[in-house]
PDB file of C-alpha atoms in Angstrom:
ATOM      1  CA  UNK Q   1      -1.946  28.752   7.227  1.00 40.00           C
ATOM      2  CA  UNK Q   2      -0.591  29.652  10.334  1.00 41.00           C
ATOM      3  CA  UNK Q   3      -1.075  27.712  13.499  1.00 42.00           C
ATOM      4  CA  UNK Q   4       0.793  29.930  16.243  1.00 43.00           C
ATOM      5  CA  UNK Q   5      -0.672  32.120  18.565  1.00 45.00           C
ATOM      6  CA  UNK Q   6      -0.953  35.828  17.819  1.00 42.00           C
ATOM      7  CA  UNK Q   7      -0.400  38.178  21.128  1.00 38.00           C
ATOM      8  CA  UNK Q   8      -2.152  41.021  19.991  1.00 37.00           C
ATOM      9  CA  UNK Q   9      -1.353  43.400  23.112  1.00 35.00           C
ATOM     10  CA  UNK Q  10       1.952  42.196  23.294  1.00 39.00           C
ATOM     11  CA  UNK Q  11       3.841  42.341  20.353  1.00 44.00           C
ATOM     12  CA  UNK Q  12       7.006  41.655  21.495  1.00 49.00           C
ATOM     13  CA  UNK Q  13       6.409  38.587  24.040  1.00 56.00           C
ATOM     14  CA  UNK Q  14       6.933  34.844  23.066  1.00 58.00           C
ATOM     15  CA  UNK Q  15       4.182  31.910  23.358  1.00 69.00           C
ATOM     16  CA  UNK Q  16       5.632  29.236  25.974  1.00 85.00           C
ATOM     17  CA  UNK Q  17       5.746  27.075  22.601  1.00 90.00           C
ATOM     18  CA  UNK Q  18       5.619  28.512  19.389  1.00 94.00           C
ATOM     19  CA  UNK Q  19       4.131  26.050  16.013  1.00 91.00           C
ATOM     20  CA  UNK Q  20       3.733  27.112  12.677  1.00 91.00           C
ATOM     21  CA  UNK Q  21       3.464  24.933   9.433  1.00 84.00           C
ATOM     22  CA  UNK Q  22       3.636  25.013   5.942  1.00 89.00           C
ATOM     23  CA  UNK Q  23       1.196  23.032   3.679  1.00 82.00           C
ATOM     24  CA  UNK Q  24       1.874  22.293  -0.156  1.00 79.00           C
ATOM     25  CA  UNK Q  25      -1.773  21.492  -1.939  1.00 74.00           C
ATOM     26  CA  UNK Q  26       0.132  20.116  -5.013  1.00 73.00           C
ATOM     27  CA  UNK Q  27       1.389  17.143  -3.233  1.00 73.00           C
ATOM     28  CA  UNK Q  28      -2.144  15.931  -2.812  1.00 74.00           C
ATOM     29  CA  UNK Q  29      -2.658  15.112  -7.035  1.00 74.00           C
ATOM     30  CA  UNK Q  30       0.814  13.430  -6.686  1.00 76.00           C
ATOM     31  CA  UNK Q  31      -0.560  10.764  -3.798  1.00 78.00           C
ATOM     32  CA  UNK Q  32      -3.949  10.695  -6.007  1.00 81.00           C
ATOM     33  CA  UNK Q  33      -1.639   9.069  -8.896  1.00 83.00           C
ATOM     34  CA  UNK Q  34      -0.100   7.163  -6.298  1.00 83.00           C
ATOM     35  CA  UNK Q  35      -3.500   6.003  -5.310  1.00 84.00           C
ATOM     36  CA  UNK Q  36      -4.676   5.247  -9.132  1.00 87.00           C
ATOM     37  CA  UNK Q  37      -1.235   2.646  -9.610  1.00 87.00           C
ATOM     38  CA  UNK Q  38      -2.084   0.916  -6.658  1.00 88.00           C
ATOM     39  CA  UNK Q  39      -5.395   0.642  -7.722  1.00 88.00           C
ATOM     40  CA  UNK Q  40      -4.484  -0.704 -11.188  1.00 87.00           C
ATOM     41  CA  UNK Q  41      -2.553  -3.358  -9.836  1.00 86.00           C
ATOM     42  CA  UNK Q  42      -5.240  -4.714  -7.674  1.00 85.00           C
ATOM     43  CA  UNK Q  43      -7.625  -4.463 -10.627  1.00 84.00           C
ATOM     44  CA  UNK Q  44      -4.839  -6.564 -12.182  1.00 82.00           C
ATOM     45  CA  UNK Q  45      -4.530  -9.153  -9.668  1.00 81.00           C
ATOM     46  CA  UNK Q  46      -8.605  -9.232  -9.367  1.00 82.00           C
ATOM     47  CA  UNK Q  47      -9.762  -9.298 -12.896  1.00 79.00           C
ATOM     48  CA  UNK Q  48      -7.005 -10.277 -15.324  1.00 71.00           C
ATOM     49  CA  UNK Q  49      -7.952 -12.645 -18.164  1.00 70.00           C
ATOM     50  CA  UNK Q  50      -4.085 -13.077 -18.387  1.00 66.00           C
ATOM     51  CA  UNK Q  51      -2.966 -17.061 -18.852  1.00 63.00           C
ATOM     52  CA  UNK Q  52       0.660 -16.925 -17.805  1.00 66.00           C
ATOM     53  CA  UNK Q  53       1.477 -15.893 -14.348  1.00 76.00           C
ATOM     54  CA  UNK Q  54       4.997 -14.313 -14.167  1.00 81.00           C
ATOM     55  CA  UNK Q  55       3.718 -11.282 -16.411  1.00 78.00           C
ATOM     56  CA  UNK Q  56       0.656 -10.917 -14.634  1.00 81.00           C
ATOM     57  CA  UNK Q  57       2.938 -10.806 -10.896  1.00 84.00           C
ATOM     58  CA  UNK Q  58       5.208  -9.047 -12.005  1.00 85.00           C
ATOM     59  CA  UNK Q  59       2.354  -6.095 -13.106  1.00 85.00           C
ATOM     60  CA  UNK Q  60       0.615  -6.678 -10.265  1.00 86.00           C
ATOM     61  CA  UNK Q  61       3.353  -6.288  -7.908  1.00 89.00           C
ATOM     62  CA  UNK Q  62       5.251  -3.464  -9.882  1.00 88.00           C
ATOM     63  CA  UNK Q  63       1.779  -1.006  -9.996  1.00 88.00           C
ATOM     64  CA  UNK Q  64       1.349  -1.662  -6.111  1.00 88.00           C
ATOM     65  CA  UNK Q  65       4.816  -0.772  -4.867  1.00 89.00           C
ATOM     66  CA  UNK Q  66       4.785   2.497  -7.638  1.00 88.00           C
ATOM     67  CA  UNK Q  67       1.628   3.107  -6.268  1.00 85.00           C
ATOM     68  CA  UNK Q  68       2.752   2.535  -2.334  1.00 86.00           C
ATOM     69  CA  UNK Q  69       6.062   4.927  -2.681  1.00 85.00           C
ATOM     70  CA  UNK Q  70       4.989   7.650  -4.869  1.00 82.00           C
ATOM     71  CA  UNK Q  71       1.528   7.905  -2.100  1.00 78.00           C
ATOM     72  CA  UNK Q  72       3.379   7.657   0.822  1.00 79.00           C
ATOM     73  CA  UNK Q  73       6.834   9.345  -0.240  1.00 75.00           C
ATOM     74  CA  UNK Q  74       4.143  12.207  -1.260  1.00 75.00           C
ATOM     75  CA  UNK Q  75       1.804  12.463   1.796  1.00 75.00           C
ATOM     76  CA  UNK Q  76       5.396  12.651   4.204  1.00 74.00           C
ATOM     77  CA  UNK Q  77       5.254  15.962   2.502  1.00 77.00           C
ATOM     78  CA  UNK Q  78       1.952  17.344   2.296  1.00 82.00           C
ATOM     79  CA  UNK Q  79       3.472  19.599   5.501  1.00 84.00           C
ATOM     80  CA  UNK Q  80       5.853  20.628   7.962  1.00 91.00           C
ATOM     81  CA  UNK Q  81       4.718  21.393  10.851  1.00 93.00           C
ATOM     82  CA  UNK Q  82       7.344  23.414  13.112  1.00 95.00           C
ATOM     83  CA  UNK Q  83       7.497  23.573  17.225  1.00 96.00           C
ATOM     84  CA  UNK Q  84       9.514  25.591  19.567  1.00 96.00           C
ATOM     85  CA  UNK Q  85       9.524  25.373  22.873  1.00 94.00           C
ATOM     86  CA  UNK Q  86      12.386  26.464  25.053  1.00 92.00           C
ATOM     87  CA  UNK Q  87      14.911  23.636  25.082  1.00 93.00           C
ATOM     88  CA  UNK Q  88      13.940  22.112  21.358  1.00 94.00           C
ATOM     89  CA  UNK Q  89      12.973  22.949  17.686  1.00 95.00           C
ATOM     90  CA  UNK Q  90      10.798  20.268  16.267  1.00 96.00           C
ATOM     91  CA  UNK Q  91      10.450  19.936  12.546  1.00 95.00           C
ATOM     92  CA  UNK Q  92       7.625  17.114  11.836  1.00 93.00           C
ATOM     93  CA  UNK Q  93       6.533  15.845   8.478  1.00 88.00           C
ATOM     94  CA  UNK Q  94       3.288  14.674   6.975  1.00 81.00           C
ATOM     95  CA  UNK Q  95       0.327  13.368   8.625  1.00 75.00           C
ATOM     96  CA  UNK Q  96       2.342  11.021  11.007  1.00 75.00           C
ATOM     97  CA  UNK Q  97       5.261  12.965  12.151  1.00 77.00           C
ATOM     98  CA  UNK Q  98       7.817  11.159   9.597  1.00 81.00           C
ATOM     99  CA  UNK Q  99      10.737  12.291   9.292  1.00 85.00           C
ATOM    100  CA  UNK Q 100      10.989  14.011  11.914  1.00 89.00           C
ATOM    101  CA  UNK Q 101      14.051  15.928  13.240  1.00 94.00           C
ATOM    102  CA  UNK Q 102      14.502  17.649  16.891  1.00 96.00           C
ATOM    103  CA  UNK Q 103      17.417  20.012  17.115  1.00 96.00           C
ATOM    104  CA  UNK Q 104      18.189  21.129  21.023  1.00 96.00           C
ATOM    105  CA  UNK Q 105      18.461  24.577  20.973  1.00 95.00           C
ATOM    106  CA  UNK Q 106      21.700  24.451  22.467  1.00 94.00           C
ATOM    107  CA  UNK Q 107      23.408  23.643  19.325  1.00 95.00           C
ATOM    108  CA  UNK Q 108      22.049  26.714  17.471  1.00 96.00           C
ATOM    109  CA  UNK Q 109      24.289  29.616  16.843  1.00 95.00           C
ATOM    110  CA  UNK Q 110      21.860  31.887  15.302  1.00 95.00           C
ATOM    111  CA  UNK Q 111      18.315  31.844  12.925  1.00 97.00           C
ATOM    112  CA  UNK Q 112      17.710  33.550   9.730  1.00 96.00           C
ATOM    113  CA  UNK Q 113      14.626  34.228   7.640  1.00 97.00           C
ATOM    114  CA  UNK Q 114      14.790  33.833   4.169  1.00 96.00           C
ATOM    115  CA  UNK Q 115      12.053  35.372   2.201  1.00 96.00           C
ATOM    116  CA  UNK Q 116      12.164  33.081  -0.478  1.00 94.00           C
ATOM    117  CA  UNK Q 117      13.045  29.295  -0.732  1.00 93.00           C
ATOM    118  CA  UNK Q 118      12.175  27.449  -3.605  1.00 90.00           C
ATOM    119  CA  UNK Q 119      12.358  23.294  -4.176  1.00 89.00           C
ATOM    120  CA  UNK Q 120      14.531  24.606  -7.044  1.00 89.00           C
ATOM    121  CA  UNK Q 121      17.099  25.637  -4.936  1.00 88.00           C
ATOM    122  CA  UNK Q 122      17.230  22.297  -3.274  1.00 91.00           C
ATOM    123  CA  UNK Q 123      16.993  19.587  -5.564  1.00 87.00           C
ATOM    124  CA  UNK Q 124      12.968  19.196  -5.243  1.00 86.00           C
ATOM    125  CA  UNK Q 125      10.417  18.440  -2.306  1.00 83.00           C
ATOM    126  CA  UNK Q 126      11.320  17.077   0.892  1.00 85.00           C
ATOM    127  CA  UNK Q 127      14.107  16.117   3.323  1.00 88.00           C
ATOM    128  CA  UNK Q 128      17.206  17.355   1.163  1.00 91.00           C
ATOM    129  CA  UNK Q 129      20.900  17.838   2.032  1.00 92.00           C
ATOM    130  CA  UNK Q 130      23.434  19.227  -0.495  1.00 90.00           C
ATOM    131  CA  UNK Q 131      27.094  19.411   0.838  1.00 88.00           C
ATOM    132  CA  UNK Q 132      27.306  23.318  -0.153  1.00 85.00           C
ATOM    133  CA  UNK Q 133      23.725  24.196   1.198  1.00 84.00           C
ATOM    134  CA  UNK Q 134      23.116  21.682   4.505  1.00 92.00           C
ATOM    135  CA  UNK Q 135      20.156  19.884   5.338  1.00 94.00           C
ATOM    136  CA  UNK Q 136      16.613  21.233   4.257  1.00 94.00           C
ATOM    137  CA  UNK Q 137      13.105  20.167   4.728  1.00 93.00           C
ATOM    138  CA  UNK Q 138      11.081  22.064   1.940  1.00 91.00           C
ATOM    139  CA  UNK Q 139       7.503  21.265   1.006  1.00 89.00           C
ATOM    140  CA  UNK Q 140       6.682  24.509  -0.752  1.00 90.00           C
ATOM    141  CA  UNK Q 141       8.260  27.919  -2.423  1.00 91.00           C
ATOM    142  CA  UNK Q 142       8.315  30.733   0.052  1.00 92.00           C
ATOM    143  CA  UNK Q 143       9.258  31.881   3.436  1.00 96.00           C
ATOM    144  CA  UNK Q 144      11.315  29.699   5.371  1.00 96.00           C
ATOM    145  CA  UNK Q 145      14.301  30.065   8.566  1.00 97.00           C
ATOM    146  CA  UNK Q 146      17.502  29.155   8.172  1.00 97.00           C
ATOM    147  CA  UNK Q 147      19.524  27.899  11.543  1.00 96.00           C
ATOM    148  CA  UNK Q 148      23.009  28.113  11.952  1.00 96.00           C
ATOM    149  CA  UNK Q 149      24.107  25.550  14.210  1.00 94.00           C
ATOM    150  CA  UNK Q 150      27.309  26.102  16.674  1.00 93.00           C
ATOM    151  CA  UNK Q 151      29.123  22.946  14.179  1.00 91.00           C
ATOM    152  CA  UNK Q 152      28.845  24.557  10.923  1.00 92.00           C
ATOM    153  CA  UNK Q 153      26.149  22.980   9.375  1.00 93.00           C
ATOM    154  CA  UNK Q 154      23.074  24.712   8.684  1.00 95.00           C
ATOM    155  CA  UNK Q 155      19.214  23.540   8.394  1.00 96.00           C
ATOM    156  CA  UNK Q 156      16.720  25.276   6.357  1.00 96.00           C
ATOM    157  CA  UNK Q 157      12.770  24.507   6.598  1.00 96.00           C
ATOM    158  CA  UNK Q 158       9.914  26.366   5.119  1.00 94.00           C
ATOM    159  CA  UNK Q 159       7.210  27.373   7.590  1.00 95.00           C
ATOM    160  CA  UNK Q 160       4.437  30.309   7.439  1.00 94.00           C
ATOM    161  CA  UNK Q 161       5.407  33.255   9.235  1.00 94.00           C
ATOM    162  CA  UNK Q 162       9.275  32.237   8.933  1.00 95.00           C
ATOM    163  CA  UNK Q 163       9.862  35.898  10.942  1.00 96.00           C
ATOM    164  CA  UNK Q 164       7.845  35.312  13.816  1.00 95.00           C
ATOM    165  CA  UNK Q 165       9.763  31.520  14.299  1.00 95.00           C
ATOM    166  CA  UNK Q 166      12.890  33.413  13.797  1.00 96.00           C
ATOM    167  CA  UNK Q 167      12.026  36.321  16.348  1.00 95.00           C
ATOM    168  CA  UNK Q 168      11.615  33.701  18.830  1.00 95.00           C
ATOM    169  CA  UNK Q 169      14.187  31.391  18.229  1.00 95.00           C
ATOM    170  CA  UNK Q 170      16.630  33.813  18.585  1.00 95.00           C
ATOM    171  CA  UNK Q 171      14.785  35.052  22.090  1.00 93.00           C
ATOM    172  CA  UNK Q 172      15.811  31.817  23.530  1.00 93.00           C
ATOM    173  CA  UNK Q 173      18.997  31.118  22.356  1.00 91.00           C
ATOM    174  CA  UNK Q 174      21.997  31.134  24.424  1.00 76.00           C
ATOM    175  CA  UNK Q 175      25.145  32.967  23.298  1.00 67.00           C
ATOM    176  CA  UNK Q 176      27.940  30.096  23.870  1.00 59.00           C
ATOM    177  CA  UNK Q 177      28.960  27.048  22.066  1.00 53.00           C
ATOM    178  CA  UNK Q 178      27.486  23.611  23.437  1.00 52.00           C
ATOM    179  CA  UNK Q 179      30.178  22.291  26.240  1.00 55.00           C
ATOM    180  CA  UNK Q 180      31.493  25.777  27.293  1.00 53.00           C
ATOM    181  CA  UNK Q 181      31.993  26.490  30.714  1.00 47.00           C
ATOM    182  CA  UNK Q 182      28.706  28.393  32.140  1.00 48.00           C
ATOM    183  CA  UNK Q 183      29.424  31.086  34.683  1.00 42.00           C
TER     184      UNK Q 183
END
């Protein structure tokens, strides 16, 4: 899915802001079991022919929290949605922006596409960081851009059309370190 404009008689010009997401379809099943826990526990609490009440609350209670973080721990990463603009790169999860991360452009040193990241690679879906990789958000396998920011650290995120994000990132990026004197 791509959500960016295309200029079709200028190939090599950059939208004012530039978005692009990435969706993964699988996620949705996971939030549907989510869904069916919570809904066991209030079937619990509603019609249990249970006597004693500790077993019953703690069934009740256990099914709706299960239910509660594997649904919304799940829908945070039904997408990414990515934004560029020229100051700021946006990276916003899920249906209601959360996590969300904002990275002044400033403090990038240089983009890369990557053809091919996989959850694999980082540990599973989501907001990951691994001390020999950096900080990724990844809600599918695929294309994704890779910034290299000015302290070391690098931040990976899937997104459709990972070369086009990377084409203009790097349009707008300014070749010194973040405190340098500007002449």
């Amino acid at each position: 899915m791509r959500d960016h404009p295309h200029g079709e008689n200028a190939p090599h010009s950059h939208p004012d802001v530039w978005t692009g997401r990435a969706t993964n379809r699988v996620q949705w099943l996971l939030a549907l079991g989510g869904a069916a826990c919570m809904a066991l526990g209030i079937e619990l609490a509603v019609d249990s022919a249970w006597t004693s009440g500790a077993p019953l609350v703690m069934a009740v209670v256990g099914c709706i929290a299960a239910g509660l973080l594997v649904l919304f721990g799940t829908l945070a990463f039904v997408h990414v949605a990515l934004r560029v603009d020229d100051e700021h790169l946006e990276v916003r999860c899920g249906h209601i922006g959360l996590p969300r991360r904002r990275i002044p452009l400033s403090h990038v040193a240089g983009a890369t596409y990557i053809p091919h990241v996989t959850p694999r690679h980082w540990g599973g879906w989501g907001y990951r960081w691994r001390p020999e990789k950096g900080t990724a958000v990844v809600v599918r396998r695929g294309e994704g851009v890779v910034l290299e920011m000015w302290d070391g650290h690098t931040f990976t995120v899937t997104v459709d059309d990972a070369e086009a994000a990377v084409q203009v990132i790097k349009a707008r990026l300014r070749p010194r370190k973040p405190g340098a004197p500007t002449h």
